[in-house]
Coordinates of N, CA, C and O in Angstrom, one line a residue:
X1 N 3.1 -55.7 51.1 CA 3.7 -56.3 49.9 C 3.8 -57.8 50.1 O 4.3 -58.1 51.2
X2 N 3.5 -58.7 49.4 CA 3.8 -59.9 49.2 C 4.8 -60.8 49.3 O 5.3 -60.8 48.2
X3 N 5.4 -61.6 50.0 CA 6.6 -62.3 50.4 C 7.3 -62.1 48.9 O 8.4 -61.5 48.6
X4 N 6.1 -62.9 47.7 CA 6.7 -62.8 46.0 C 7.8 -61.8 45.9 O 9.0 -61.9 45.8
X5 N 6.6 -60.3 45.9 CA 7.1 -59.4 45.6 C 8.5 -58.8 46.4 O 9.6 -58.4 45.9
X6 N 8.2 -58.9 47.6 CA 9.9 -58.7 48.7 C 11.1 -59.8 48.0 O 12.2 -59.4 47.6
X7 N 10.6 -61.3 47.9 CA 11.6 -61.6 47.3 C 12.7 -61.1 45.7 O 13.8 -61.0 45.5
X8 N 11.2 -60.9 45.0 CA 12.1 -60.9 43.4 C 12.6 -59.4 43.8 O 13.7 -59.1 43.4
X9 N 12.1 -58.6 44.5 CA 13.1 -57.1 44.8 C 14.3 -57.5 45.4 O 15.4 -57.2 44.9
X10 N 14.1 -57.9 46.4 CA 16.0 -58.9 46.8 C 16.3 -59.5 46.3 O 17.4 -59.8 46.8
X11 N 16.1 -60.3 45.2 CA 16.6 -60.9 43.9 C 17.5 -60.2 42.8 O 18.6 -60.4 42.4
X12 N 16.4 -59.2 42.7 CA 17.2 -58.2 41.7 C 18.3 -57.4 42.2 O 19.3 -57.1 41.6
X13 N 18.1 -57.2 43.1 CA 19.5 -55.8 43.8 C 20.4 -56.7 44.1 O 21.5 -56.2 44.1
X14 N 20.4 -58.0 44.4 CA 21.7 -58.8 44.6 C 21.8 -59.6 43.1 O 22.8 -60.3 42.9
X15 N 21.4 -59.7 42.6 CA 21.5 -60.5 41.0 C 21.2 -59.7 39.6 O 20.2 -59.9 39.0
X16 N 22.1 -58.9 39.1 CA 22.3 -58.0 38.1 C 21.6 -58.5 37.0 O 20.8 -57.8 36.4
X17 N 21.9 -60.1 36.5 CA 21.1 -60.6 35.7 C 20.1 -61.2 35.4 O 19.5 -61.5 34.4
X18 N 19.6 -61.6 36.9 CA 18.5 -61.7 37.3 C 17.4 -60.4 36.7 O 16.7 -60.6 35.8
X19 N 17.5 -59.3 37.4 CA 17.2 -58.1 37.4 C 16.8 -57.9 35.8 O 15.7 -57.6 35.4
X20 N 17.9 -57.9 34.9 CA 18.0 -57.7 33.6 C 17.0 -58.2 33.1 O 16.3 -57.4 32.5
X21 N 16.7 -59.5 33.0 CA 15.9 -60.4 32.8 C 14.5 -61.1 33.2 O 14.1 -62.2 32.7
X22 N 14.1 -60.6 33.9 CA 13.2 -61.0 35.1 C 11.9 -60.4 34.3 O 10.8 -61.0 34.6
X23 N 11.8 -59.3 33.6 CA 10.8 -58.4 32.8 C 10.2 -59.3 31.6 O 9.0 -59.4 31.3
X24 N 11.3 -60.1 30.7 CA 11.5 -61.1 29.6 C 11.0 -61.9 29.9 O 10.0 -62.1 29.3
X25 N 11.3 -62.5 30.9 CA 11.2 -64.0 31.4 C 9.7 -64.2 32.1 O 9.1 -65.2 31.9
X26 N 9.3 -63.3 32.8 CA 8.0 -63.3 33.5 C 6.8 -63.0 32.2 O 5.7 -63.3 32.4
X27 N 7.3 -62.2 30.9 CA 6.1 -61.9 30.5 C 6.1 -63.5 29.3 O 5.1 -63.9 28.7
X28 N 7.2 -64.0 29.4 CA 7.2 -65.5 28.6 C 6.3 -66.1 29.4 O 5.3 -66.6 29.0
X29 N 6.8 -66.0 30.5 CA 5.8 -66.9 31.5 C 3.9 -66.9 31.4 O 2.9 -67.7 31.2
X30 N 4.1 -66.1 31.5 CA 2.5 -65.2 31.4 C 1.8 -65.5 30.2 O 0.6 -65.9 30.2
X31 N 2.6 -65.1 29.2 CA 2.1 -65.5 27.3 C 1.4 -67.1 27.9 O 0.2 -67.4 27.9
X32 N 2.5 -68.0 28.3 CA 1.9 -69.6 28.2 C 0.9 -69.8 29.1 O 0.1 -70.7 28.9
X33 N 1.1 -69.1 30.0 CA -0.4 -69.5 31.2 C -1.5 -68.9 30.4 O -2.7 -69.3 30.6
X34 N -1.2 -68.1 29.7 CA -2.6 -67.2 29.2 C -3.2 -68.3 28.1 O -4.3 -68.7 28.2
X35 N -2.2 -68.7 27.0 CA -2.5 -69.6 26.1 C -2.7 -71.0 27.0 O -3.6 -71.5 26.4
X36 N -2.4 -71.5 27.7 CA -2.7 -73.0 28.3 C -4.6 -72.8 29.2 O -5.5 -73.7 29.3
X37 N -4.8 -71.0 29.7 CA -5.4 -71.2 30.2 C -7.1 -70.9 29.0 O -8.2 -71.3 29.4
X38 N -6.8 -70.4 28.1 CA -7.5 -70.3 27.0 C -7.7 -72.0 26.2 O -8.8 -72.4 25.8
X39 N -6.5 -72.5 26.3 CA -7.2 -73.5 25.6 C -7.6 -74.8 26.3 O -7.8 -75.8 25.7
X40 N -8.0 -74.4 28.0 CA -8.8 -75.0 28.5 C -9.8 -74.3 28.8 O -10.4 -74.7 27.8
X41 N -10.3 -73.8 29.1 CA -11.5 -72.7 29.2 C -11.9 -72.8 27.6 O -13.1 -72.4 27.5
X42 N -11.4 -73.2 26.6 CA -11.8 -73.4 25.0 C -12.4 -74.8 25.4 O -13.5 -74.9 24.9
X43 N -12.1 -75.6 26.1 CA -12.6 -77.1 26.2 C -11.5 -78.0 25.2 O -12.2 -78.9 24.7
X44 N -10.6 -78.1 24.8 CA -9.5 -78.6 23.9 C -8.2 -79.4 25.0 O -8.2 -79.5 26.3
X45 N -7.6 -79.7 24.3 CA -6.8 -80.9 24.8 C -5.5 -80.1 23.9 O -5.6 -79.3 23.0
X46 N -4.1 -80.6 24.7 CA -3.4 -80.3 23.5 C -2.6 -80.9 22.6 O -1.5 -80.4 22.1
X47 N -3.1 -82.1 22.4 CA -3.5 -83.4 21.5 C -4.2 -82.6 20.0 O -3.7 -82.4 18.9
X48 N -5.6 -82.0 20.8 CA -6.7 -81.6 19.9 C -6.2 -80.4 19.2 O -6.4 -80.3 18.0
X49 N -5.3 -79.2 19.9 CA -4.9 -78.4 19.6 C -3.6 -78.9 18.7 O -4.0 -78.4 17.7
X50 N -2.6 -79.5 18.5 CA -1.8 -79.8 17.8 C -1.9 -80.2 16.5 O -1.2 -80.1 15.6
X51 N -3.3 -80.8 16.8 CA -4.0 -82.0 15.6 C -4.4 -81.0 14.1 O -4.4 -81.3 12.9
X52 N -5.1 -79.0 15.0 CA -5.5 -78.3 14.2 C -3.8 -77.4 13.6 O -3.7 -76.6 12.7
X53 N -3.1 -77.8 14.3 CA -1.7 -77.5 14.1 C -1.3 -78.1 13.2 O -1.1 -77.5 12.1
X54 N -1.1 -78.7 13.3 CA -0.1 -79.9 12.4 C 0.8 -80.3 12.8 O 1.8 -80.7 12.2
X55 N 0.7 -80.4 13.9 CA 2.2 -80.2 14.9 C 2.1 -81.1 15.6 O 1.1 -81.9 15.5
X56 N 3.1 -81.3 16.6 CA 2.8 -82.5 17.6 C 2.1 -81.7 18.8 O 1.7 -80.5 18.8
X57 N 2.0 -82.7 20.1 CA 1.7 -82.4 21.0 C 2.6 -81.4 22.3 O 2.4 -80.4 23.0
X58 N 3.8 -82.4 22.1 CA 5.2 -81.4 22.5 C 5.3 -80.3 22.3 O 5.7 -79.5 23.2
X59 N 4.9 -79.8 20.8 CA 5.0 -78.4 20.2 C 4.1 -77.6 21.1 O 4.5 -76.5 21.5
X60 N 3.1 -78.0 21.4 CA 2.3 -76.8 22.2 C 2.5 -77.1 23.5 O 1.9 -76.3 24.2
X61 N 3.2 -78.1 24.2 CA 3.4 -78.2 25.6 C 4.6 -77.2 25.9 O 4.6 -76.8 27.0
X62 N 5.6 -76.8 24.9 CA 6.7 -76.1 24.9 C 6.2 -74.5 24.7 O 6.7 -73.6 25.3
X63 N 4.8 -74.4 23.7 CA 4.5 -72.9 23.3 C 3.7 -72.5 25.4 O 4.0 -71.4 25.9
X64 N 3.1 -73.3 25.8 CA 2.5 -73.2 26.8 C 3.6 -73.2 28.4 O 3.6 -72.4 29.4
X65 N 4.2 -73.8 28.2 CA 5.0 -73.9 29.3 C 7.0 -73.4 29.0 O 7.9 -73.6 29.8
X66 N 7.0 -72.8 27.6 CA 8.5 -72.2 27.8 C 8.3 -71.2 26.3 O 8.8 -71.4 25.2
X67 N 7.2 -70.0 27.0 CA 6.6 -69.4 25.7 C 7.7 -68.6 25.3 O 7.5 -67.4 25.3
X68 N 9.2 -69.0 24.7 CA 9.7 -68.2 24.0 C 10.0 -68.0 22.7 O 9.9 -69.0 21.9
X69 N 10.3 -66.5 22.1 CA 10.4 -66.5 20.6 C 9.3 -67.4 19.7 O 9.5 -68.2 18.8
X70 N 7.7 -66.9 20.6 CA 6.4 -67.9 19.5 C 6.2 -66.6 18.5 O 6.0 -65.5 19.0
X71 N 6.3 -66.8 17.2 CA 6.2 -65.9 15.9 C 4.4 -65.6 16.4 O 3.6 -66.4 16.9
X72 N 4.2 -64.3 16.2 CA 3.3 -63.8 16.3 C 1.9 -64.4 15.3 O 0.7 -64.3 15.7
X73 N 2.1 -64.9 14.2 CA 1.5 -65.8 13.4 C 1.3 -67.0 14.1 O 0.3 -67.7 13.9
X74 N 2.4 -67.3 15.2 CA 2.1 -68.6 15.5 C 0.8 -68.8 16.7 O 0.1 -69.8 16.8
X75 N 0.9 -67.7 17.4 CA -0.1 -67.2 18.2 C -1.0 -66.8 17.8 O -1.9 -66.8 18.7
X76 N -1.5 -66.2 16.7 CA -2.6 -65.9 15.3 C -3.4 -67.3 15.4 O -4.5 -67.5 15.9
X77 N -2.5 -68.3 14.7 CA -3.4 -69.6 14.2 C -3.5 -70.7 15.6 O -4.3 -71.7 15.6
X78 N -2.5 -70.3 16.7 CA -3.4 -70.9 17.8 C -4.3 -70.6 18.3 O -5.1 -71.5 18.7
X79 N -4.7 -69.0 18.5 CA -5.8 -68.4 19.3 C -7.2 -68.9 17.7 O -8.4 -69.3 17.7
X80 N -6.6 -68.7 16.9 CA -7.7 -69.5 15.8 C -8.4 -71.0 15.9 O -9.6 -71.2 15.5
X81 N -7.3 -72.1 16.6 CA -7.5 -73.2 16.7 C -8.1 -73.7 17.8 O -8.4 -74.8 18.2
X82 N -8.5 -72.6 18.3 CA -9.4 -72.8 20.1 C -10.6 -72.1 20.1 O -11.3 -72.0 21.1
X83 N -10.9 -71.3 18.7 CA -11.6 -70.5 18.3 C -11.7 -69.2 19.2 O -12.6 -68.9 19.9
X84 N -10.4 -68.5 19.0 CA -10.3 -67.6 20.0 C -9.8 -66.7 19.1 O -9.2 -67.2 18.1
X85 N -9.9 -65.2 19.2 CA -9.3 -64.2 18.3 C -7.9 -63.6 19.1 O -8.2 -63.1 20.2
X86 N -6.7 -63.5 18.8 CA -5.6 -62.4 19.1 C -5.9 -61.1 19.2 O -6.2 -60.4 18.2
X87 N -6.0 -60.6 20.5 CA -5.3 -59.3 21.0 C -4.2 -59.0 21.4 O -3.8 -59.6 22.4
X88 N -3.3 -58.0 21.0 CA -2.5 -57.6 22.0 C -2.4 -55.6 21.9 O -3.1 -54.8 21.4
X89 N -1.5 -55.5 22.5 CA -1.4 -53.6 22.9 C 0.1 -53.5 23.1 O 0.7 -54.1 23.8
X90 N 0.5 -52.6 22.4 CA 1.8 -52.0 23.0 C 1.6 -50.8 23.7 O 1.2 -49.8 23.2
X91 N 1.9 -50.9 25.0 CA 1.5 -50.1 26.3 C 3.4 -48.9 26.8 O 3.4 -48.1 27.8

């Protein structure tokens, strides 16, 4: 097992809300690396990506690095703006 993994397990059993949270918070995490890593591997900037937004550049430094509450549409017309199509699964 992984130091990671030893730790967030002793994380959780001593930190109730940690624990609670940790499921949320990691798949937030995950959403923006996936989108940050898509819209380099797209070859885009996120200047470039904002510009097809209408948005500023902040706006997608925030969707990328603190992916919470992004409306499902809003993830629609990003994976659009990098010329990428949306998948997801409920598992």
């Amino acid at each position: 097992m992984s130091d990671l993994k030893v730790y967030v397990g002793k994380r959780k059993a001593r930190d109730p809300e940690f624990a609670e949270n940790y499921e949320s918070g990691y798949l937030e995490f995950k959403i923006g690396v996936l989108l940050r890593q898509a819209r380099k591997e797209a070859g885009f900037t996120q200047e470039e990506v904002a510009k097809k937004l209408n948005t500023r550049r902040s706006a997608i430094s925030r969707m990328e690095n603190h992916a919470q509450d992004i409306r499902l549409s809003t993830l629609r017309k990003y994976a659009e703006a990098i010329g990428r199509k949306l998948h997801f699964s409920v598992g």
